[in-house]
XYZ file of C-alpha atoms in Angstrom:
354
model
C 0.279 -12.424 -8.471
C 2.287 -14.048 -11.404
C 1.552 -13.257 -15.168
C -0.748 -15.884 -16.371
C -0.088 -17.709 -13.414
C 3.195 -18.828 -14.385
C 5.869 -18.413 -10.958
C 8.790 -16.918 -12.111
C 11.591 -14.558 -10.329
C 10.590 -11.598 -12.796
C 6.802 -12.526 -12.900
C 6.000 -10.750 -10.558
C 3.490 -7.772 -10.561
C 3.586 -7.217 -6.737
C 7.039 -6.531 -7.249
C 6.713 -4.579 -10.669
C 3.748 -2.675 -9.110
C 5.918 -0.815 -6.760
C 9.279 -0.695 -8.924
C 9.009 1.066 -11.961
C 11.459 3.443 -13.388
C 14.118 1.787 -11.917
C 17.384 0.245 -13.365
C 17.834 -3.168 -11.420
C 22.014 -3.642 -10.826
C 22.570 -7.542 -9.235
C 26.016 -7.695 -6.568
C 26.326 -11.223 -5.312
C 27.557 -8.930 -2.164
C 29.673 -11.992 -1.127
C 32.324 -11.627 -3.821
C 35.171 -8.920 -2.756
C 34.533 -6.979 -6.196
C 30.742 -6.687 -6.075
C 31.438 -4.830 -2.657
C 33.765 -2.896 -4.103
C 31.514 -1.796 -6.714
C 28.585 -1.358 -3.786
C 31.486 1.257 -2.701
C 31.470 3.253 -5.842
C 27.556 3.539 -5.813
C 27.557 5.091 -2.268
C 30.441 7.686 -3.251
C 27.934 8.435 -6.278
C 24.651 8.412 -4.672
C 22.607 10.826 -2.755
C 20.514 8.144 -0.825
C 21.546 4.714 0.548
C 18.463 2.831 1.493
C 18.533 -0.543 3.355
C 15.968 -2.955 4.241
C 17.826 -5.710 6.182
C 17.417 -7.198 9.268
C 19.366 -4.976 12.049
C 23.016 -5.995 11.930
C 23.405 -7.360 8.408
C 24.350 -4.589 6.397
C 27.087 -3.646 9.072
C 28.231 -7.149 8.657
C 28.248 -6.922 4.529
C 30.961 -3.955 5.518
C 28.173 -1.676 4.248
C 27.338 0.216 7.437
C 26.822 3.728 8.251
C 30.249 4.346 9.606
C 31.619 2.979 5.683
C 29.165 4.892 4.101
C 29.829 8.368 5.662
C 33.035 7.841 5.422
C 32.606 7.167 1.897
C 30.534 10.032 0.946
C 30.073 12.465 3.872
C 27.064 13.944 2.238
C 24.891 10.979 1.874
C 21.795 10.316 3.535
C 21.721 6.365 4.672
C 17.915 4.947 5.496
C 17.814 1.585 7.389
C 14.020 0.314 7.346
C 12.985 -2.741 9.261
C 10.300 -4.358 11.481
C 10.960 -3.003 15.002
C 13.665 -0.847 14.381
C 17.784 -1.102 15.014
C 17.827 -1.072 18.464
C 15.721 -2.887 21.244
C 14.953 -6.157 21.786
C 12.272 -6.952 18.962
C 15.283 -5.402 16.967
C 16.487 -9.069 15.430
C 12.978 -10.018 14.616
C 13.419 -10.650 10.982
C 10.032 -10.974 8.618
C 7.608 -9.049 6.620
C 4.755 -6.647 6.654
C 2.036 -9.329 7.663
C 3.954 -9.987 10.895
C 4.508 -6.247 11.873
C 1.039 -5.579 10.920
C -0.309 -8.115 13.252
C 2.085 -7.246 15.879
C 0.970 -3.843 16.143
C -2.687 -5.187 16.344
C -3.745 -4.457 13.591
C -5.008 -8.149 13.115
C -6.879 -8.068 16.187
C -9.211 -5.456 15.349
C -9.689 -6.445 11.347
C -12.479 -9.248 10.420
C -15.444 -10.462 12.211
C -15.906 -11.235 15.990
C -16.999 -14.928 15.454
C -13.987 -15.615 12.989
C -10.079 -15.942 13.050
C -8.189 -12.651 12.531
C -8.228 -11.302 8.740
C -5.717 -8.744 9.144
C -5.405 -5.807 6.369
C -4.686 -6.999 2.200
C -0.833 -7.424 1.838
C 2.133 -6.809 3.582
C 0.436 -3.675 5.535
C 3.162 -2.576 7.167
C 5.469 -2.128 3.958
C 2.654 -0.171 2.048
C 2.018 2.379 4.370
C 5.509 3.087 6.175
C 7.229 4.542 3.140
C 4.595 7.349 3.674
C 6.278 8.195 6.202
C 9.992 7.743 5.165
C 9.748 9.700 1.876
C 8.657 12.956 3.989
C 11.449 12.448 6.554
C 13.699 11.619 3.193
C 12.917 15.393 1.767
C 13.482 16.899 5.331
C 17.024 15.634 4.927
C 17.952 16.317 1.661
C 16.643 20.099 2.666
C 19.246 19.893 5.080
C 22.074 18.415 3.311
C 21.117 21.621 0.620
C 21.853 23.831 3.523
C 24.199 22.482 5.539
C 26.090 19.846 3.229
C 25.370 17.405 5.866
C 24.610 13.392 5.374
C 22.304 11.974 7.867
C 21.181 8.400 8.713
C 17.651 7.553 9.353
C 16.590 4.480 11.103
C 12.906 3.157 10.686
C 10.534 0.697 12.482
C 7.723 0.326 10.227
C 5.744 -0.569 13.608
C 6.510 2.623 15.068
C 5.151 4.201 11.726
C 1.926 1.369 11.589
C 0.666 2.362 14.896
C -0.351 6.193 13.889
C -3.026 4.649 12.234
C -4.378 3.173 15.920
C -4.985 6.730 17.430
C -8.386 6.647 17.145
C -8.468 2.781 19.057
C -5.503 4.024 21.278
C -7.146 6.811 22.426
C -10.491 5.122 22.509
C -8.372 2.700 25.065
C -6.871 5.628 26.606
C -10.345 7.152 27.531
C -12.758 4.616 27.770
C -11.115 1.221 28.956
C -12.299 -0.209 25.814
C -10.450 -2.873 23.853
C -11.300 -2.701 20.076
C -11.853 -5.986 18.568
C -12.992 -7.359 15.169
C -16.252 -5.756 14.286
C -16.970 -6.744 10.414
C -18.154 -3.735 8.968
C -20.078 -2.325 11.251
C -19.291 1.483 12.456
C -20.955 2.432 15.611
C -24.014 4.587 15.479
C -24.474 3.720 11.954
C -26.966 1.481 9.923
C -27.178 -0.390 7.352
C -23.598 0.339 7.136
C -22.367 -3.510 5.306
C -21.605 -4.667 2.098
C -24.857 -6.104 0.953
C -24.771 -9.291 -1.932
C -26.010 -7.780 -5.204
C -27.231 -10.410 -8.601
C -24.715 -12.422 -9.532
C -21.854 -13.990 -8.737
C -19.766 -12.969 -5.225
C -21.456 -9.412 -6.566
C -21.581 -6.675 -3.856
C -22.770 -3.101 -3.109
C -21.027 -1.345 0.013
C -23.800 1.238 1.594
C -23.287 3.495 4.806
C -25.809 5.732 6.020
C -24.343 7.985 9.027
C -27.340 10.190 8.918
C -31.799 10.207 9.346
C -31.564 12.320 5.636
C -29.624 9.521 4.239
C -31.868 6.703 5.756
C -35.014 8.728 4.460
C -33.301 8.635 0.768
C -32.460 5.201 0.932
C -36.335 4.718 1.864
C -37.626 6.551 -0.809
C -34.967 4.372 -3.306
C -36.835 1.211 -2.396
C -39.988 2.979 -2.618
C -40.636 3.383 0.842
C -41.496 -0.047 2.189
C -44.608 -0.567 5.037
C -40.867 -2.374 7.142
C -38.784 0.949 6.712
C -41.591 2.985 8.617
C -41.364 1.529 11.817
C -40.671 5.058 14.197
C -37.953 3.153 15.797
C -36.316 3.133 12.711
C -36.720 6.883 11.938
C -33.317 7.380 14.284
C -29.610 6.142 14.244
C -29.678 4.721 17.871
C -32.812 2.466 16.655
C -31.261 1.563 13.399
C -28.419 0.612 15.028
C -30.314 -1.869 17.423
C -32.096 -3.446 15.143
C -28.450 -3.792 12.187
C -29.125 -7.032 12.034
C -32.951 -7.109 10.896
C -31.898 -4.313 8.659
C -29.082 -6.417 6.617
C -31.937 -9.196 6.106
C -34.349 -6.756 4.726
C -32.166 -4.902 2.594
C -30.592 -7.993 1.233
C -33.599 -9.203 -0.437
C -33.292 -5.572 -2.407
C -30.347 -5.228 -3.193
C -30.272 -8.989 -4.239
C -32.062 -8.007 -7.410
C -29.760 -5.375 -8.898
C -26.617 -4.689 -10.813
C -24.073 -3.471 -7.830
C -22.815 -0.727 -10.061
C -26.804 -0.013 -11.349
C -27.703 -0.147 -7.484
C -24.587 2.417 -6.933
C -25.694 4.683 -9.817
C -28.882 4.715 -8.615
C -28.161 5.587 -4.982
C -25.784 7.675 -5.356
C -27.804 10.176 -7.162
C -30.301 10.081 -4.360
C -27.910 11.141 -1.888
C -27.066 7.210 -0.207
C -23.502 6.812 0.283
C -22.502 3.569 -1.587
C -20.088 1.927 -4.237
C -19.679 -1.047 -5.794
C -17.851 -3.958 -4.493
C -14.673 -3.769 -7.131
C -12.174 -6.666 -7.821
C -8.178 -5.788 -9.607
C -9.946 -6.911 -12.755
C -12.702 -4.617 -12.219
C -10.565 -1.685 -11.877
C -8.874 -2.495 -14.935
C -12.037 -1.082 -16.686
C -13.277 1.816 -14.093
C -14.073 4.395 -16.323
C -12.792 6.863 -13.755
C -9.486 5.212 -13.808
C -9.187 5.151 -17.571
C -10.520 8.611 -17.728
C -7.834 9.771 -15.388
C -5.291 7.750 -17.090
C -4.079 5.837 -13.622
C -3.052 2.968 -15.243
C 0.082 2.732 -17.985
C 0.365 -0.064 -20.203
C 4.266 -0.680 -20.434
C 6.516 -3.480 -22.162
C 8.022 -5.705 -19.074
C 10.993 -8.047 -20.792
C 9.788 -11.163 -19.615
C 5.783 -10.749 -19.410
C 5.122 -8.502 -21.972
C 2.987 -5.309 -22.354
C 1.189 -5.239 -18.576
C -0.445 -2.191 -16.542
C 1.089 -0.176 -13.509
C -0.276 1.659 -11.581
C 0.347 5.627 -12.073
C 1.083 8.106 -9.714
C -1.925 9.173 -7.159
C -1.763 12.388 -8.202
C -1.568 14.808 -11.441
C 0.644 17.961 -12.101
C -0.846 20.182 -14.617
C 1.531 21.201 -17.438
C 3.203 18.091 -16.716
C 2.040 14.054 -18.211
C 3.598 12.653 -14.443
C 3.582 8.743 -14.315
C 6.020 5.726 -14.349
C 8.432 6.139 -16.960
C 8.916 2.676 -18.388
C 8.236 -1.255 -16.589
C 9.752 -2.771 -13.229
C 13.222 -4.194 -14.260
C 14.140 -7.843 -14.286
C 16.432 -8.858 -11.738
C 19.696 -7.588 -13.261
C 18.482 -6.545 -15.951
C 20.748 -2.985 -16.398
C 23.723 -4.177 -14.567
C 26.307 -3.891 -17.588
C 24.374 -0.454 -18.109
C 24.848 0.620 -14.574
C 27.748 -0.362 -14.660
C 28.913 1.374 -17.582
C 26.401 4.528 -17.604
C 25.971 5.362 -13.757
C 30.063 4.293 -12.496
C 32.073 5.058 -16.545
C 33.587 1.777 -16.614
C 34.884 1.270 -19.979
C 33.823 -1.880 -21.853
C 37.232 -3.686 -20.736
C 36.488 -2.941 -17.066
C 32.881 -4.308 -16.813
C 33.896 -7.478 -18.628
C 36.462 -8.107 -15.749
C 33.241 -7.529 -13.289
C 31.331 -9.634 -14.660
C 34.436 -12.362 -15.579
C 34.843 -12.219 -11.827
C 31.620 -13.108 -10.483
C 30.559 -9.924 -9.131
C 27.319 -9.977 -10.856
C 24.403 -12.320 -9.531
């Protein structure tokens, strides 16, 4: 999404989202100074990471073999689709085409409908995950053996662990998962279920006859709801489809986050169908501070997201906004490398910076 719906290269909030607290240096990587300053930052950095398609940053001149060479104790992280070797290897994309590669689009949406696929670039959300742990395991062993190490990453490779259950399932059973809406098997009503107003919606899942009995007793216990082939998951399940209709016309007369109040103190497992501007004003959120209002220098004073966790003792968050592109390059420059004022004017006189 752009601020205000204005496109522009530092508009951004995708981008800003997952870059804060960072200084943002531009190398036109072309020009024989700009990779001579990329030089400089490997010999002062303790992590090199890379997100090119396989082969590119060896052709830059930037590859492993340079950067070891260059600082012995570095750890180098190439991150791509399919990984550096194989031959997917050149496939050159994003997250939406990993995602769906893995299968991922397959098994998300509804039977009678195209694939949906998960929100965003899957893929590049949830592989990082994986990469920061393996990132600590080899800085611990740089800190005890003064080693470097490069890590190579297929975000596919990390995408699939979240298919055990389906792969197993496959495994075991012969069964090919496919697109299934939101139903779970064994469970019902277990939808999201339209609420008053506009595109409003209420989530519930009952997994259990205790829950079912509570939800019963919520819409004061209905002659429909009696039915004994109802008083079990297996019949619930059967009849999922009766169930929706029925519970529909209920819910259709509440507030979804009055409807999840109200169930959730009877026990029902539900929550309210929540858009980015809705979260914006969860009073859990604000309560726990998640998001942090922070001056951008194009779009002005915009949330990010915080950190998904808290330290106590300790106010841990983003420390100031996503940069613009370039936007610290004279102070990385400067700050980070100690060129003197007369030096970084002959970078940028030589059209190093982009």
């Amino acid at each position: 999404p752009f601020k205000d719906g204005v496109f522009g290269t530092n508009r951004s909030q995708f981008f800003g989202g997952y870059n804060t607290s960072k200084l943002s240096l531009a190398l036109a990587l072309r020009n024989p100074e700009a990779l001579s300053i990329a030089k400089r930052l490997i010999e002062w950095a303790d992590v090199v990471l890379e997100s090119f398609t396989p082969g590119t940053i060896g052709a830059m001149g930037l590859g492993w073999d340079v950067v070891h060479e260059l600082n012995p104790k570095a750890i180098m992280v190439s991150s791509c689709l399919m990984g550096q070797t194989g031959p997917a290897a050149p496939l050159a994309g994003y997250g939406n085409h990993a995602a769906a590669i893995s299968g991922f689009y397959e098994i998300t949406g509804w039977p009678d409908r195209d694939p949906g696929g998960p929100f965003a670039a899957y893929t590049d959300t949830v592989a990082p995950h994986f990469l920061a742990s393996t990132l600590m395991a080899a800085l611990d062993h740089r800190r005890r053996t003064g080693e470097g190490q490069y890590i190579e990453q297929a975000q596919m490779e990390s995408a699939v662990y979240f298919l055990g259950t389906e792969l197993l399932d496959y495994q075991v059973s012969g069964r090919i998962p496919r697109r299934a809406g939101n139903e779970e098997p064994g469970c019902a009503p277990h939808d999201a279920f339209p609420c008053a107003g506009e595109d409003e919606w209420c989530a519930i899942a009952v997994e259990t006859d205790e829950q079912w009995r509570a939800l019963c007793e919520v819409m004061g216990s209905p002659a429909w709801a009696k039915d004994p082939a109802l008083q079990n998951a297996e019949g619930r399940y059967a009849a999922r489809e009766m169930l929706f209709e029925r519970l529909a016309e209920w819910t259709g007369g509440y507030d979804p986050h009055e409807l999840m109040a109200k169930l959730q103190s009877a026990g029902v497992p539900s929550g309210a169908v929540q858009r980015s501007s809705d979260l914006l004003q969860d009073p859990q959120l604000a309560h726990r501070r998640f998001f942090r209002p922070l001056p951008h220098c194009e779009m002005g004073e915009v949330p990010y997201e915080g950190h998904m966790f808290r330290i106590r003792g300790y106010d841990n968050g983003p420390r100031f906004a996503a940069p613009g592109l370039g936007e610290h390059s004279v102070q990385v420059l400067q700050e980070v490398l100690g060129l003197s004022d007369e030096e970084a004017g002959e970078v940028l006189a030589s059209g190093a910076i982009a």
